[in-house]
PDB file of C-alpha atoms in Angstrom:
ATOM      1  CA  UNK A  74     -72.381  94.093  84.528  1.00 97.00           C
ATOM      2  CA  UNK A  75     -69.426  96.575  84.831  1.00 98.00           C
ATOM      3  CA  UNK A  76     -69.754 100.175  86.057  1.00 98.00           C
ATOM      4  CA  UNK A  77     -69.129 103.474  84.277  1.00 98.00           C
ATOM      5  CA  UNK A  78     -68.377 106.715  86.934  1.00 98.00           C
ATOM      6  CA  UNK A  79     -67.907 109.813  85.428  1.00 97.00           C
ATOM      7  CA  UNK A  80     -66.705 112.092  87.643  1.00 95.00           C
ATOM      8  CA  UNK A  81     -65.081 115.144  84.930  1.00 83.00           C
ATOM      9  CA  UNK A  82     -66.085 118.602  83.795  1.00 75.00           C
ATOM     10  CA  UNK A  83     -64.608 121.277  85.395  1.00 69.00           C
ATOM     11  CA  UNK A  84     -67.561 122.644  88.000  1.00 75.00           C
ATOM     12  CA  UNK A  85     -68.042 125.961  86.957  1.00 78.00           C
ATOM     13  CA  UNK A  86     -71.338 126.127  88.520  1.00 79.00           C
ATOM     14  CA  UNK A  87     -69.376 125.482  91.646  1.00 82.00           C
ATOM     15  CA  UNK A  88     -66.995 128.094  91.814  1.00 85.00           C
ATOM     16  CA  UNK A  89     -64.803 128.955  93.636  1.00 82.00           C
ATOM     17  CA  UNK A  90     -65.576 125.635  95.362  1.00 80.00           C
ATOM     18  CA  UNK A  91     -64.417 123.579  92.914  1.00 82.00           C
ATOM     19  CA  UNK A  92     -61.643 126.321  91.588  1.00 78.00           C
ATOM     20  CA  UNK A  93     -58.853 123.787  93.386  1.00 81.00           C
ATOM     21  CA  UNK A  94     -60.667 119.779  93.944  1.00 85.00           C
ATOM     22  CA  UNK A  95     -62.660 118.342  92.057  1.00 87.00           C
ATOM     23  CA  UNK A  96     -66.991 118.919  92.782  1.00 90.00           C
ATOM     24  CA  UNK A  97     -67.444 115.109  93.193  1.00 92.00           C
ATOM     25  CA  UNK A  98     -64.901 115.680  96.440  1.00 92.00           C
ATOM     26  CA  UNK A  99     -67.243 118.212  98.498  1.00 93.00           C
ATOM     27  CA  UNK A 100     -69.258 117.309 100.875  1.00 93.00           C
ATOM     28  CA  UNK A 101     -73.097 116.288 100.673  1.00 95.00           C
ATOM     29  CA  UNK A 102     -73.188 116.487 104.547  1.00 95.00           C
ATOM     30  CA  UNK A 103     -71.306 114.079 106.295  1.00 95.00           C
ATOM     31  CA  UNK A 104     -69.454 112.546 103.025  1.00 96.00           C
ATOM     32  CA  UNK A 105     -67.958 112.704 100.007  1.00 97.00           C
ATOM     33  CA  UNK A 106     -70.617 113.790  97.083  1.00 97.00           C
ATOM     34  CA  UNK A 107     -69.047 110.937  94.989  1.00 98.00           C
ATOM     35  CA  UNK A 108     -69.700 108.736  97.332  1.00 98.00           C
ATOM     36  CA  UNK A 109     -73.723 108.650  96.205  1.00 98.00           C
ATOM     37  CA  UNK A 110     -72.814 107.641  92.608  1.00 98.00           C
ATOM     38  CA  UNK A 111     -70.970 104.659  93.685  1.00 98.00           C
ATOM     39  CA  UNK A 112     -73.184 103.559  96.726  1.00 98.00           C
ATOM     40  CA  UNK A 113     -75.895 103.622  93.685  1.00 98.00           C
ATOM     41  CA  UNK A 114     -73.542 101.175  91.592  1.00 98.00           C
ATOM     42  CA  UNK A 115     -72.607  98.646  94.514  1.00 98.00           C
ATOM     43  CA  UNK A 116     -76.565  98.897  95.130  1.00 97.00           C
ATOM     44  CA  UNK A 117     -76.877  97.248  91.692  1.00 97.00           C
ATOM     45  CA  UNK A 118     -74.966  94.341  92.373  1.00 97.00           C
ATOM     46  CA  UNK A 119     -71.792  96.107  90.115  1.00 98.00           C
ATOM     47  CA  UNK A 120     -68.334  95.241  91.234  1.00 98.00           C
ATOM     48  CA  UNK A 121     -65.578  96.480  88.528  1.00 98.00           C
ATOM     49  CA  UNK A 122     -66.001 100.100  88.177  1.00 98.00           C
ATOM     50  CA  UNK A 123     -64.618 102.857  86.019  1.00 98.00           C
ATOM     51  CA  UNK A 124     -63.886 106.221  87.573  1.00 98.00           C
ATOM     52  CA  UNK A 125     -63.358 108.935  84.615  1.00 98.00           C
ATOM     53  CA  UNK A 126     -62.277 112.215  85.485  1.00 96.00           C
ATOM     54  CA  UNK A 127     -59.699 114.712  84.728  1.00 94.00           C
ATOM     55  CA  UNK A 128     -55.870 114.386  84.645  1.00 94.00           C
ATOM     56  CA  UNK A 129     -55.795 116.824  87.381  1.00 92.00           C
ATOM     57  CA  UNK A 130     -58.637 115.507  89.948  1.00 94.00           C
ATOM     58  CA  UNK A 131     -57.619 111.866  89.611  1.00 96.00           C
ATOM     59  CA  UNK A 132     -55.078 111.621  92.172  1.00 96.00           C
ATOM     60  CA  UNK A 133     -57.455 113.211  95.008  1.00 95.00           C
ATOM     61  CA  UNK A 134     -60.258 110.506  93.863  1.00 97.00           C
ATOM     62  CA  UNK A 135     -57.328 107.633  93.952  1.00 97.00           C
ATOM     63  CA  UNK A 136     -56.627 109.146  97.149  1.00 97.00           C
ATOM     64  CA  UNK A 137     -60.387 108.377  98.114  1.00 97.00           C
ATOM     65  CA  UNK A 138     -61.247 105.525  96.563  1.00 98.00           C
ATOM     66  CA  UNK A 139     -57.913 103.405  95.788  1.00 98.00           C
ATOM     67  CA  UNK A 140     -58.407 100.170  93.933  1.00 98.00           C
ATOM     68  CA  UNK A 141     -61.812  99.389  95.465  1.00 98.00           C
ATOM     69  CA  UNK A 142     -60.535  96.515  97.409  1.00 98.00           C
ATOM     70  CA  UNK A 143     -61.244  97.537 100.914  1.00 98.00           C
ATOM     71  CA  UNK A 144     -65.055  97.667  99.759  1.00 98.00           C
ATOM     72  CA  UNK A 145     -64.287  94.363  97.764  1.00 98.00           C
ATOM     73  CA  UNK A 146     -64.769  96.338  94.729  1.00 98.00           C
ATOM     74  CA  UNK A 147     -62.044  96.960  91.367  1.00 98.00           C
ATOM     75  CA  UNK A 148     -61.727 100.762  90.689  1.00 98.00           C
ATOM     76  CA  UNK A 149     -59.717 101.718  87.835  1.00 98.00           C
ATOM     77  CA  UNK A 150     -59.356 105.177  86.083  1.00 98.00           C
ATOM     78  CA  UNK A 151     -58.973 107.033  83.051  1.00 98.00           C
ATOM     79  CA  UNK A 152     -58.507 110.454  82.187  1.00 96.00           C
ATOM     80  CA  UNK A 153     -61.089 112.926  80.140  1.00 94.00           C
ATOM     81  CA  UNK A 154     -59.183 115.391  78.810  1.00 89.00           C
ATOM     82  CA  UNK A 155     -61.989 117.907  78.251  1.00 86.00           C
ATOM     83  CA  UNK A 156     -65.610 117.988  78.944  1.00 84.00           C
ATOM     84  CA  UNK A 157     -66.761 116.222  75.483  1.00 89.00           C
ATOM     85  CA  UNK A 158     -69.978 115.369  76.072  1.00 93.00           C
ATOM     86  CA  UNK A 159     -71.285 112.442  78.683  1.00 95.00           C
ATOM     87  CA  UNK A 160     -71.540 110.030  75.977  1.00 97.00           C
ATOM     88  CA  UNK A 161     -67.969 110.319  74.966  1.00 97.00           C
ATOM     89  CA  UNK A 162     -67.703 107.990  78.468  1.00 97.00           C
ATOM     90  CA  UNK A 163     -68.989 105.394  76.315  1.00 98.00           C
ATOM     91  CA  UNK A 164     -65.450 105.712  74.137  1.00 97.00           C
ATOM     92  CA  UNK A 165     -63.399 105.892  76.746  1.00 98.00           C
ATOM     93  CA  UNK A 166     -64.729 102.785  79.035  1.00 98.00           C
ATOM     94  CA  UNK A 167     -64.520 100.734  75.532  1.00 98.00           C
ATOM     95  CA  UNK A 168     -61.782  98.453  77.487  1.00 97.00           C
ATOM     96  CA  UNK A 169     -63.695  97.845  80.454  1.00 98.00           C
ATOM     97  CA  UNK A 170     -66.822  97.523  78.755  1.00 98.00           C
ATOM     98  CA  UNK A 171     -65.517  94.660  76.703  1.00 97.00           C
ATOM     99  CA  UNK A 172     -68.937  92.545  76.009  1.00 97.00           C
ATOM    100  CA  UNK A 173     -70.777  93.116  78.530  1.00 97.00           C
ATOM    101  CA  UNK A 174     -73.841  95.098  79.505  1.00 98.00           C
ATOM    102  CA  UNK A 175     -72.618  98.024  81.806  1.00 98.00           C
ATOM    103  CA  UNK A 176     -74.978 101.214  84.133  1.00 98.00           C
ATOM    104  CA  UNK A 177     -73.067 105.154  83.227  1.00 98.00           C
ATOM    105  CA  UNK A 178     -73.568 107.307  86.398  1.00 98.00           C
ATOM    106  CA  UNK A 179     -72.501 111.041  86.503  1.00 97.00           C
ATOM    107  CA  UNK A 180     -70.924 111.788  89.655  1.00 96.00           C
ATOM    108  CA  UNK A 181     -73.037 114.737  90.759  1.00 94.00           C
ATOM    109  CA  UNK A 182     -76.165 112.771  91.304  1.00 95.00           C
ATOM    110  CA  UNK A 183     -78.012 112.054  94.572  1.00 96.00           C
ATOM    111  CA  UNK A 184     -80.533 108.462  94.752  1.00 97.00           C
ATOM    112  CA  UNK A 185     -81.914 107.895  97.575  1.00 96.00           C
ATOM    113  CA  UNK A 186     -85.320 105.693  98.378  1.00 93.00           C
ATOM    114  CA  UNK A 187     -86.711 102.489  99.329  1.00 88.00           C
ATOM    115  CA  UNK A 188     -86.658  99.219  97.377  1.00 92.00           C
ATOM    116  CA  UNK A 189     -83.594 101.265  95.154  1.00 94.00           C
ATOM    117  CA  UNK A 190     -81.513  97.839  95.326  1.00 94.00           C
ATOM    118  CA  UNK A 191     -84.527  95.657  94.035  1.00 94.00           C
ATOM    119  CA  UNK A 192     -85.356  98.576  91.159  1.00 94.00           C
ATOM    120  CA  UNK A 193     -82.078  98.584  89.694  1.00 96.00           C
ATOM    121  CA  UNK A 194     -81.878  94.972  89.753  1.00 93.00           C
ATOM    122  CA  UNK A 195     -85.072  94.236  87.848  1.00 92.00           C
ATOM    123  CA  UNK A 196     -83.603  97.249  85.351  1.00 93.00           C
ATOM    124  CA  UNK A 197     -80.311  95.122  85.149  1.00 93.00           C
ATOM    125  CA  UNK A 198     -81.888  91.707  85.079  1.00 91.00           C
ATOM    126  CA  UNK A 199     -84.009  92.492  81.683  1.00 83.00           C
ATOM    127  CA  UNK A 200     -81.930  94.931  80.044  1.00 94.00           C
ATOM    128  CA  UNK A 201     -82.139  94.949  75.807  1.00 92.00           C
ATOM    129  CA  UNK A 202     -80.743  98.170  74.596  1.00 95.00           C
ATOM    130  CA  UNK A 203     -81.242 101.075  76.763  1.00 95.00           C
ATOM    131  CA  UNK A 204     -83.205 101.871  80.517  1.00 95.00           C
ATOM    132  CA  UNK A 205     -83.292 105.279  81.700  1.00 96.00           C
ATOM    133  CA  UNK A 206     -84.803 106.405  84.619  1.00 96.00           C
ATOM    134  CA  UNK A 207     -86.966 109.014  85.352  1.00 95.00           C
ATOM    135  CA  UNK A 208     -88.304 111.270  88.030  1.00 95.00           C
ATOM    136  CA  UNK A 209     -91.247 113.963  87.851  1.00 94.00           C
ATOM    137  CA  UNK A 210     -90.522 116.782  88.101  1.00 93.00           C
ATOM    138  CA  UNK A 211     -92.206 120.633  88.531  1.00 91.00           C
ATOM    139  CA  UNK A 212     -90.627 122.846  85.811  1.00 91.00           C
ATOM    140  CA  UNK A 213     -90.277 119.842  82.792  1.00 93.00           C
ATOM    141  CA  UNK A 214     -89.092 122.481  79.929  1.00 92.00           C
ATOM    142  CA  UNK A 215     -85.210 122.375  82.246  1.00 89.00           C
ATOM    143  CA  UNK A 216     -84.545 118.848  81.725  1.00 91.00           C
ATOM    144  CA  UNK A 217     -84.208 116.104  79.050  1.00 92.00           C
ATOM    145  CA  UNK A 218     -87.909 114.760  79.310  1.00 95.00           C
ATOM    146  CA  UNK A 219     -88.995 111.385  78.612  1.00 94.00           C
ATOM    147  CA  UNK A 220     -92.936 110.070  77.382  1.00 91.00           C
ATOM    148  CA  UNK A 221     -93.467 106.491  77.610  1.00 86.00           C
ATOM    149  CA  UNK A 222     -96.461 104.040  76.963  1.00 85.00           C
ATOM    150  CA  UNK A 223     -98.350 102.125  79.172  1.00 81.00           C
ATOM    151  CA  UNK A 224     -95.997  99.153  79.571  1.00 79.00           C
ATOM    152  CA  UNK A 225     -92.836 101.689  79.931  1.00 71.00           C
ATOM    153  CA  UNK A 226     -91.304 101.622  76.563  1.00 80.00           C
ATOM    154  CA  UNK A 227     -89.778 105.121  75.741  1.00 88.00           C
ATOM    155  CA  UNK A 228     -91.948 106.632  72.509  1.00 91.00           C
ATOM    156  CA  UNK A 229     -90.503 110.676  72.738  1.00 93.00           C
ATOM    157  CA  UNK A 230     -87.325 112.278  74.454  1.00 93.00           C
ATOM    158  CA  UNK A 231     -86.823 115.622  73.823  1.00 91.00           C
ATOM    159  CA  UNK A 232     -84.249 118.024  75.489  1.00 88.00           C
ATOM    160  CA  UNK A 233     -85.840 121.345  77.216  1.00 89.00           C
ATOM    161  CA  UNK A 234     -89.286 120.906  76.007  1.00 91.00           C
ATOM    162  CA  UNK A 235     -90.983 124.263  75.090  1.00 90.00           C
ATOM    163  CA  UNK A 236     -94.418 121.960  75.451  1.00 91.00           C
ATOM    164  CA  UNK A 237     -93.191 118.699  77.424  1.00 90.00           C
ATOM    165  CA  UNK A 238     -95.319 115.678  77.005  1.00 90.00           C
ATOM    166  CA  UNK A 239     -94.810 114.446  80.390  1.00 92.00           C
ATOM    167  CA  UNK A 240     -92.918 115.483  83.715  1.00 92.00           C
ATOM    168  CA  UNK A 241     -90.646 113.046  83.454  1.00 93.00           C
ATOM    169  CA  UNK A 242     -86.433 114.197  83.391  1.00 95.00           C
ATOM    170  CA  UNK A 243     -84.491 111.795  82.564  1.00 96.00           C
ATOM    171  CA  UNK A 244     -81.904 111.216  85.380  1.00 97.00           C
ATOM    172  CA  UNK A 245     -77.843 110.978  85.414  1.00 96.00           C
ATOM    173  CA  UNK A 246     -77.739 106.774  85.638  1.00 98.00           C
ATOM    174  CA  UNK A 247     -77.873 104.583  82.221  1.00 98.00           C
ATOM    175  CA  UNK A 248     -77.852 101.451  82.020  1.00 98.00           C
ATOM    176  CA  UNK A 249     -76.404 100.369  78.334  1.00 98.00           C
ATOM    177  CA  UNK A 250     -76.158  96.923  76.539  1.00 98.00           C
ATOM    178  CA  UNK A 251     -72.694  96.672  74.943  1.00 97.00           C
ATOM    179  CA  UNK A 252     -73.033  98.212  71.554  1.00 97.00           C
ATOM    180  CA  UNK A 253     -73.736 101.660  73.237  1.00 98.00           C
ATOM    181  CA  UNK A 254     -70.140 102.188  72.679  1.00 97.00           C
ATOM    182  CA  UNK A 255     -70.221 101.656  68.827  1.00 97.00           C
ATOM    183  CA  UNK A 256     -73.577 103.724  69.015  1.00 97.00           C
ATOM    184  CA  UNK A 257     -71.339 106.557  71.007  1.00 97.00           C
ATOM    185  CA  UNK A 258     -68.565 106.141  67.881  1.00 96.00           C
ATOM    186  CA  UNK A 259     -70.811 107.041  65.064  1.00 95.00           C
ATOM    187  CA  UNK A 260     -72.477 109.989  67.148  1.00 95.00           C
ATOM    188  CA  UNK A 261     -71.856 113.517  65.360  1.00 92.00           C
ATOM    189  CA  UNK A 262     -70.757 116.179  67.765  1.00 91.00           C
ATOM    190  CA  UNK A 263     -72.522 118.939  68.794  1.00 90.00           C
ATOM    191  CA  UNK A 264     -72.237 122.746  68.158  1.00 85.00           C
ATOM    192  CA  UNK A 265     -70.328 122.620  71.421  1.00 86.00           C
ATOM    193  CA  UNK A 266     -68.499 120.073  70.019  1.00 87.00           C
ATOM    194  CA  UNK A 267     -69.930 117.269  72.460  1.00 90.00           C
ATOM    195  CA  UNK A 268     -71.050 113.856  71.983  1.00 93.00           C
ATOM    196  CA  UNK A 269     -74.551 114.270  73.749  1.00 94.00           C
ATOM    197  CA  UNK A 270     -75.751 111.269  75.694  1.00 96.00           C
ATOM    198  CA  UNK A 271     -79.141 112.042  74.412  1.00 94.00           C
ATOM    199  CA  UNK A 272     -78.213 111.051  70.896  1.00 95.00           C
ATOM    200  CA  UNK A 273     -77.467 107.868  72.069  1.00 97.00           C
ATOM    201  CA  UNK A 274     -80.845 107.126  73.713  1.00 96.00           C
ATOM    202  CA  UNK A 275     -82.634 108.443  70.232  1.00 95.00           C
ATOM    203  CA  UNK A 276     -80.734 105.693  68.925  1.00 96.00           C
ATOM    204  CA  UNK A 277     -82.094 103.137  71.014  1.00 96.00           C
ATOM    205  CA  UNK A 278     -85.521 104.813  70.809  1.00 95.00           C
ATOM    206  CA  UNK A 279     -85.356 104.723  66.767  1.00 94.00           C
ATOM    207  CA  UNK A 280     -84.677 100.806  67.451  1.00 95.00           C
ATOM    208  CA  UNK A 281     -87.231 100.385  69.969  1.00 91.00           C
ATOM    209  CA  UNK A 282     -85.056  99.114  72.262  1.00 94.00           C
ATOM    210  CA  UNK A 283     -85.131 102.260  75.193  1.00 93.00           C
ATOM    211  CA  UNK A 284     -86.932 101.882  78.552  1.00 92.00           C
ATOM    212  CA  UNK A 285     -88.402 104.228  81.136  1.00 93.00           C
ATOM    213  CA  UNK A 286     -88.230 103.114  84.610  1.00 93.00           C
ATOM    214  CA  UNK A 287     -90.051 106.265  86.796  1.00 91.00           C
ATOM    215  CA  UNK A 288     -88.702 107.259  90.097  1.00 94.00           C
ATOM    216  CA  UNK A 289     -91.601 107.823  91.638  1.00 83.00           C
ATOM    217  CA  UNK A 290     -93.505 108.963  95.550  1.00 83.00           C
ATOM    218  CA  UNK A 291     -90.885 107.773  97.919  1.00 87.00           C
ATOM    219  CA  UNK A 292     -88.013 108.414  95.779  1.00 93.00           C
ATOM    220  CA  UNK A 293     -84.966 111.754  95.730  1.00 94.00           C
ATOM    221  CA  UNK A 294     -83.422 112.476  93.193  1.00 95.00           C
ATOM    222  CA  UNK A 295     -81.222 115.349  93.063  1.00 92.00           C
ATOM    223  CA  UNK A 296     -78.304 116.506  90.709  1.00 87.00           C
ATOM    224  CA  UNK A 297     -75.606 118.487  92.902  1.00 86.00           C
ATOM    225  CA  UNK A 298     -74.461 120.728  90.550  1.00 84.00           C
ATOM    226  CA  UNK A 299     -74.722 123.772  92.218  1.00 87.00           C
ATOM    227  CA  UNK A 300     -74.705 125.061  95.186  1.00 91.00           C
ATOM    228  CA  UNK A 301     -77.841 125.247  95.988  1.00 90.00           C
ATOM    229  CA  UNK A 302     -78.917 121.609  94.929  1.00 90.00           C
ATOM    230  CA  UNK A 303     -75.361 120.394  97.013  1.00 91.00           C
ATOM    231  CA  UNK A 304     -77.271 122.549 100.084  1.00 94.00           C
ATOM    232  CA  UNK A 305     -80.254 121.231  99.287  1.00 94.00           C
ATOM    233  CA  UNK A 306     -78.474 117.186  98.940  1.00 94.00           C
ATOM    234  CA  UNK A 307     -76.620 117.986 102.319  1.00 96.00           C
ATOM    235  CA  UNK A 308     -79.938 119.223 104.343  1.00 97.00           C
ATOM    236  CA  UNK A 309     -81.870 116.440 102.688  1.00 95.00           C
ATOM    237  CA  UNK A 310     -78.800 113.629 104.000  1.00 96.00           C
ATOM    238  CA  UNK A 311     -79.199 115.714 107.583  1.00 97.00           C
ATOM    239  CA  UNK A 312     -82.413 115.173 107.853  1.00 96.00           C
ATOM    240  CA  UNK A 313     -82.642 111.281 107.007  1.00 95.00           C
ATOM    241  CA  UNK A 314     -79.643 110.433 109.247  1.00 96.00           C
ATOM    242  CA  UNK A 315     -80.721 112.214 112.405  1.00 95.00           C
ATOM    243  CA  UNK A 316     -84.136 111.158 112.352  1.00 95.00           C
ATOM    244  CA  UNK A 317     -83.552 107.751 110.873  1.00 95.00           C
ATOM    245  CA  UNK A 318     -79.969 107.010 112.705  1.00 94.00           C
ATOM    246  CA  UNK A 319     -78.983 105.310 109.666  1.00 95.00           C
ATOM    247  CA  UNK A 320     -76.496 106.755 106.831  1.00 96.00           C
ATOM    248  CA  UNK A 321     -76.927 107.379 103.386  1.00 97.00           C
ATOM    249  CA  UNK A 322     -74.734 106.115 100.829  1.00 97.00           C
ATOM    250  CA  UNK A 323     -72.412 104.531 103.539  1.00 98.00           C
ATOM    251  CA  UNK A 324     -70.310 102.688 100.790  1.00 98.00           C
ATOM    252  CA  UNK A 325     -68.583 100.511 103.822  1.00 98.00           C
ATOM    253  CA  UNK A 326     -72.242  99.277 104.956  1.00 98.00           C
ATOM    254  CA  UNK A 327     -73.710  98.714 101.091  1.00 98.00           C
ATOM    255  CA  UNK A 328     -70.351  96.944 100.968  1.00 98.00           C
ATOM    256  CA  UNK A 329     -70.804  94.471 104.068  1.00 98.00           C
ATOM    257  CA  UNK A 330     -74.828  94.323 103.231  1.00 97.00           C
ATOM    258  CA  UNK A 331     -73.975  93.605 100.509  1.00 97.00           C
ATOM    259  CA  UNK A 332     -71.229  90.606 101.102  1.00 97.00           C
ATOM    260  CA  UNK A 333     -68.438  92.307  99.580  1.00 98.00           C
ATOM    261  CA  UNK A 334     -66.690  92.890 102.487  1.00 98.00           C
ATOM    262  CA  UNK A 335     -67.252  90.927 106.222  1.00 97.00           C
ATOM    263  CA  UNK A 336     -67.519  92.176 109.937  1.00 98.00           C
ATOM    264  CA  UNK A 337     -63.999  92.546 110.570  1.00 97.00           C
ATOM    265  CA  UNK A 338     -63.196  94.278 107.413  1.00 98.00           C
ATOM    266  CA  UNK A 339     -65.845  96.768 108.186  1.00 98.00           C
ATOM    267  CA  UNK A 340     -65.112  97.167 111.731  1.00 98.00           C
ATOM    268  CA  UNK A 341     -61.337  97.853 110.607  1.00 97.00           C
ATOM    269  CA  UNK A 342     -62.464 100.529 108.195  1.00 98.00           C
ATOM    270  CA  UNK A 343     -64.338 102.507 111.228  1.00 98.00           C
ATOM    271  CA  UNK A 344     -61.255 102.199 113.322  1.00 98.00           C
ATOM    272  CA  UNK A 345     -59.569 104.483 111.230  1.00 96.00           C
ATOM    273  CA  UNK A 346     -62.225 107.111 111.154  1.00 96.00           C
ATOM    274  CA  UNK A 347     -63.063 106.494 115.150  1.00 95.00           C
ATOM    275  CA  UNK A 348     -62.447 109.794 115.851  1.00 95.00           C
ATOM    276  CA  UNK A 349     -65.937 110.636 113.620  1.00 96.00           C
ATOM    277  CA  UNK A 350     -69.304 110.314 113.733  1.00 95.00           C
ATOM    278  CA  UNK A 351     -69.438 108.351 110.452  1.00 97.00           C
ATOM    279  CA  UNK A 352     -66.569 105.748 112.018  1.00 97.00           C
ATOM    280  CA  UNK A 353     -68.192 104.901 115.117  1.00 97.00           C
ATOM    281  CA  UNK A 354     -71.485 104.939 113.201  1.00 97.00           C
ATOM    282  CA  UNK A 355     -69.256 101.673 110.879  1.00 98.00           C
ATOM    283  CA  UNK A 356     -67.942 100.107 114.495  1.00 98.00           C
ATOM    284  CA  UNK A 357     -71.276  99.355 115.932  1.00 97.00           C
ATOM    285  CA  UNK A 358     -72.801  98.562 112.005  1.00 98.00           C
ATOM    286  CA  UNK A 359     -70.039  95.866 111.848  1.00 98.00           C
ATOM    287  CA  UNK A 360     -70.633  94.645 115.550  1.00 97.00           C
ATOM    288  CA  UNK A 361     -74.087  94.167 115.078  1.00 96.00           C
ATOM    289  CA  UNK A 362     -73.269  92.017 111.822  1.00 94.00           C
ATOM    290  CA  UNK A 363     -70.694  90.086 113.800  1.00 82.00           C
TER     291      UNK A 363
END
């Protein structure tokens, strides 16, 4: 399965935060907000991963990320040139898509809960078409809402419900079979002129081939977009970490947890942070592995 970041749009919401970076480079407490999308990728087993983002906040992810290799991943990137719509990702990724199933993730959203790896993994494992994921929510008529039957096969999606037939949003992570991208090509833009992600999952719907998996007691789900949801990410990160002493989408530990990367590897990678919390937190993580 390959992996599909998109970390564009321009972060109006955020300004003047974001009037000079990019918003998936501020920080959700002790680490890069982009940083959650990805730990949420490497979580589902997903290796070769596409970063999209604009010409102008690519070198400060490169920067960040590199090639992937010191978390024995493959990053590669391509440009958006304007915000077009999420599903014009779809277009884009067509190359590293190739023919094979791949999960979309906007880079503004916070997972966080227990059993994530094993959820994503049973999404992955029987995918035909299209799985969502959703997460109740208290004010339904602000998000794209989802109604599903009793075995979890999608049967409505509707965006901003005036009377929403369940509390379910539908979250920023897809997970796509491989025609999504021929799906995403025949899509007709929208007044804003965008190609709206939620046209492709009517698709699948109309081919009963789309899947709800709920998020439910036990998980977080939050999308950073503003400044108070990033406030609200960063005190929610605090509060885990200090109480917990473990960190939250620590790429370098999902990466040695994960066997992508080995003691030493890790061990080098808190080295050159030593001076932080967040490195010495990777030095004794990779000496306890050792």
């Amino acid at each position: 399965m390959k992996g599909i970041l998109l970390a564009g749009g321009s972060g109006t919401r955020l300004y003047p935060s974001t009037l000079a970076t990019s918003k998936q480079l501020l920080a959700v407490y002790d680490k890069p907000l982009v940083y959650h999308p990805l730990s949420v990728l490497m979580l589902a087993g997903i290796r070769e991963i596409l970063v999209i983002s604009t010409p102008s906040s690519i070198p400060a992810l490169q920067s960040l990320l590199g090639d992937g290799s010191h978390l024995g991943l493959t990053i590669t990137y391509a440009e958006q040139q304007a915000p077009r719509g999420i599903a014009e990702a779809l277009i884009i990724g067509e190359k590293h898509i190739g023919n094979d199933p791949f999960a979309l993730i906007l880079g503004d959203n916070v997972f966080h809960g227990a059993g994530f790896p094993r959820i994503l993994r049973a999404a992955r494992d029987g995918l035909d078409g299209c799985a969502l994921f959703g997460y109740p929510v208290s004010d339904p008529e602000r998000y794209g809402i989802g109604e599903t039957d009793a075995e979890g096969n999608l049967v409505s999606l509707e965006e901003k419900p005036v009377n929403p037939r369940s509390s379910n949003a539908i979250t920023g992570l897809y997970f796509y079979s491989p025609d999504a991208v021929e799906i995403a090509r025949q899509l007709t833009p929208s007044e804003r002129g965008e190609l709206e992600i939620t046209d492709v999952n009517l698709a699948y719907l109309k081919q009963g081939r789309a899947r709800l998996i709920r998020l439910g007691r036990g998980f977080t789900w939050l999308d950073a977009g503003t400044h108070d949801s990033l406030l609200a990410a960063s005190q929610y990160v605090h509060v885990i970490e200090t109480r917990q002493g473990v960190r939250v989408a620590c790429v370098e530990e999902i990466a040695l947890r994960m066997g992508y990367i080995d003691a030493e590897n890790c061990h080098r990678l808190g080295t050159r942070m030593q001076n932080s919390e967040y490195g010495q937190y990777l030095i004794q993580v990779a000496q306890m592995a050792a």
